[in-house]
Amino acid sequence: MTEAPDLAAPLTGWRLWLLDSDDEGPVLTSPVVASRWPARVATTASCRAGCERPPAWGCGCGLYATTHLDCLLATGVTAGVVLGCTALWGRVVEATEGWRAERGYPLVLFAPTVDHRNRSDVAQDVLWRTLVRRPGVAPQPDPPDDATLRALARRYAVPVHAVPTLRRAHAGPIDRLATVLRDEAAQGLAARRLGDGHARLRFDRAVEDLLDVLDRQRPPEGPPPILA
């Protein structure tokens, strides 16, 4: 194959964004390049190397997403980073553990918060710097509050859920349910857009199952650790 396929029906995958803000409120940005994902319209890939229509074979351009969530949990996902299941369509190229696509838009978002009961501020900052590969990005921000997450949901018109910090040790059970959610997100997308209540219920149930296992990863309630 010499041409990337042009898909009419979206694929779905997992990816990360940084949580930034502008005059209109919270906004999703790429952790690798200084590029914002606009709200309520598709993000279209661009290429710094000048490819005429990204993504292209032989180049690394395009909007990335992985098939399995454990690829993104290799280092962990912390506050200031947003995890999401995204639709991908248009021109699509198979990439390592997933795809590179021409267009994309998030379907559901998960925003981790810092858990001060079992991770120090120093450890969180190291994780933040590992995840964020863009030069000139500020130190890790404070975890988003409920008002910020509600504003993000309104702006992008997608569900946004607060979750604990995600760590590599959690990858196994989480990834299985994340795969179920990703598959349902793709298979039921057209039906949900047409107002099919059963398709919406299946998607919501898949989200709830994933949230349930994420919530069980939280450590017991207790005072924050005393750091020597």
C-alpha atoms as one frame of an Amber mdcrd trajectory, in Angstrom:
protein
   0.000   0.000   0.000   1.412   3.377  -1.013  -1.481   5.560   0.086  -2.849
   5.976   3.591  -6.484   4.820   3.770  -9.153   7.527   3.996 -11.667   6.310
   6.575 -15.277   7.457   6.585 -16.091   5.556   9.805 -13.955   6.645  12.768
 -11.528   4.449  14.647 -11.096   5.008  18.366  -8.013   5.054  20.556  -6.500
   6.382  23.759  -4.274   9.437  24.034  -3.094  12.160  26.418  -3.490  15.923
  26.424  -2.271  18.686  28.695  -4.924  20.736  30.451  -4.300  24.381  29.587
  -6.517  27.468  29.567  -7.291  30.498  27.437  -9.776  33.382  27.551 -12.666
  30.957  27.026 -11.679  28.503  29.775  -9.903  25.126  29.938  -8.487  23.779
  26.687  -6.797  20.546  25.580  -3.286  20.825  24.147  -0.772  18.328  22.795
   1.941  17.148  25.225   4.468  16.981  22.370   3.883  20.073  20.202   2.393
  23.484  21.004  -0.963  22.715  19.403  -4.465  23.127  20.856  -7.402  20.870
  20.116 -10.343  23.180  19.346 -13.714  22.642  20.990 -16.758  21.330  19.089
 -14.880  20.983  15.790 -12.474  18.313  14.597  -8.760  18.778  15.133  -6.889
  18.473  11.833  -3.294  17.258  11.839  -0.473  19.431  10.546   3.134  18.541
   9.747   6.191  20.548  10.788   8.182  18.772   8.066   5.798  20.054   5.402
   3.849  16.929   4.402   1.065  18.032   2.073  -1.625  15.936   3.767  -0.722
  14.401   7.130  -0.308  11.699   8.169   2.170  10.439   5.598   4.106   7.207
   5.272   7.740   7.763   6.181   6.923  10.674   8.513   5.826  10.869  12.143
   3.053  13.421  11.617  -0.602  12.951  12.497  -2.842  12.747  15.545  -1.709
   9.826  17.673  -3.824   7.364  19.649  -3.080   3.897  21.037  -5.196   0.769
  20.948  -4.372  -0.251  24.531  -4.380   1.993  27.566  -1.411   0.250  29.179
   0.833   1.905  26.565   0.032   5.237  28.229   0.453   3.887  31.765   4.109
   2.960  31.275   5.157   5.952  33.364   1.828   6.948  34.915  -0.680   9.719
  34.305  -0.844  12.562  36.803  -2.652  15.849  37.485  -2.397  18.403  34.690
  -2.629  15.620  32.093  -5.970  14.513  30.620  -6.540  10.965  29.403  -9.196
  10.359  26.791 -10.777   8.040  24.278 -10.804   9.838  20.933 -12.372   9.265
  17.535  -9.970   9.258  14.571 -10.941   9.520  10.910  -9.965  10.786   7.491
  -6.505   9.720   6.398  -5.184   7.085   8.850  -1.806   5.342   9.096  -1.037
   2.412  11.369   1.561   3.367  13.974   3.303   1.572  16.826   0.575   0.349
  19.211  -2.112   2.366  17.415  -2.691   4.916  14.672  -1.789   8.331  13.288
  -4.805  10.138  11.872  -5.764  13.225   9.897  -8.682  14.260  12.108  -9.783
  13.577  15.649 -12.120  14.574  18.458 -12.389  13.304  22.065 -15.369  11.155
  23.069 -14.806  10.909  26.844 -12.141  12.420  29.116 -10.567  11.407  32.441
  -8.672  13.986  34.499  -6.339  12.582  37.196  -5.910  14.393  40.477  -2.841
  14.298  42.722  -3.131  11.801  45.555  -1.135  13.288  48.405  -1.625  10.227
  50.595   0.907   8.074  48.790   2.902  10.242  46.350   5.094  13.194  47.236
   5.008  16.504  45.370   8.534  15.725  44.149   7.443  12.385  42.700   4.470
  14.010  40.992   6.689  16.677  39.444   9.116  14.049  38.105   6.192  12.166
  36.537   4.874  15.416  35.024   8.233  16.179  33.416   8.458  12.629  32.063
   5.045  12.859  30.395   5.432  16.373  28.998   8.003  16.523  26.220   7.311
  20.042  25.026   9.967  22.685  25.720   8.934  25.701  27.739   6.038  24.044
  29.571   5.524  25.335  33.110   5.910  23.091  36.185   3.034  20.798  37.038
  -0.115  22.803  37.816  -2.445  22.251  40.733  -4.954  19.440  40.178  -8.122
  20.634  38.408 -11.097  21.395  40.622 -14.706  20.424  39.957 -15.511  23.783
  38.365 -12.656  23.382  35.876 -13.787  19.889  34.908 -17.389  21.062  34.446
 -16.167  23.920  32.255 -14.077  21.483  30.198 -17.105  19.227  29.718 -19.292
  22.146  28.610 -16.683  23.506  26.235 -16.007  20.218  24.432 -19.520  18.775
  24.910 -18.129  15.437  26.140 -18.208  13.680  29.529 -15.274  14.534  31.829
 -14.529  12.415  34.907 -12.128  12.989  37.812  -9.934   9.949  38.551  -6.967
   9.189  40.821  -3.397   9.322  39.562  -2.912   6.340  37.217   0.156   4.191
  37.751   1.810   1.341  35.899   0.846  -1.204  38.562  -2.807  -0.636  37.632
  -2.398  -1.305  33.926  -3.715  -4.899  33.773  -7.271  -4.623  35.137  -7.703
  -1.091  33.845  -6.583  -1.944  30.318  -9.138  -4.747  29.961 -12.045  -2.439
  30.768 -10.507   0.377  28.726 -10.495  -1.917  25.685 -14.199  -2.667  26.206
 -14.904   1.066  26.393 -12.828   1.817  23.286 -14.612  -0.890  21.287 -18.045
   0.328  22.390 -17.074   3.930  21.620 -16.314   2.942  18.028 -19.118   0.458
  17.380 -21.894   2.595  18.822 -20.741   6.035  17.701 -23.127   6.416  14.753
 -26.084   5.102  16.774 -25.375   7.469  19.684 -25.261  10.423  17.311 -28.691
   9.405  16.006 -30.075   9.376  19.540 -30.138   5.607  20.092 -30.783   5.248
  23.826 -29.545   1.645  23.963 -26.220   2.612  22.383 -25.877   5.483  24.851
 -26.641   3.127  27.751 -23.989   0.624  26.622 -21.401   3.394  26.330 -22.304
   4.871  29.723 -22.101   1.428  31.332 -18.629   0.861  29.865 -17.523   4.230
  31.257 -18.980   3.409  34.687 -17.216   0.024  34.776 -13.874   1.678  34.049
 -14.498   4.397  36.639 -15.359   1.750  39.218 -12.042  -0.070  38.847 -10.165
   3.241  38.827 -11.855   4.293  42.053 -10.866   1.014  43.724  -7.213   1.925
  43.135  -7.460   4.816  45.596  -5.528   4.216  48.842  -7.408   4.242  52.158
  -8.358   7.575  53.627  -5.824   8.980  56.019  -3.548  11.931  56.754  -0.985
  12.989  54.134   2.474  11.437  54.588   5.111  13.315  56.560   8.129  13.834
  54.326  11.492  13.928  56.114
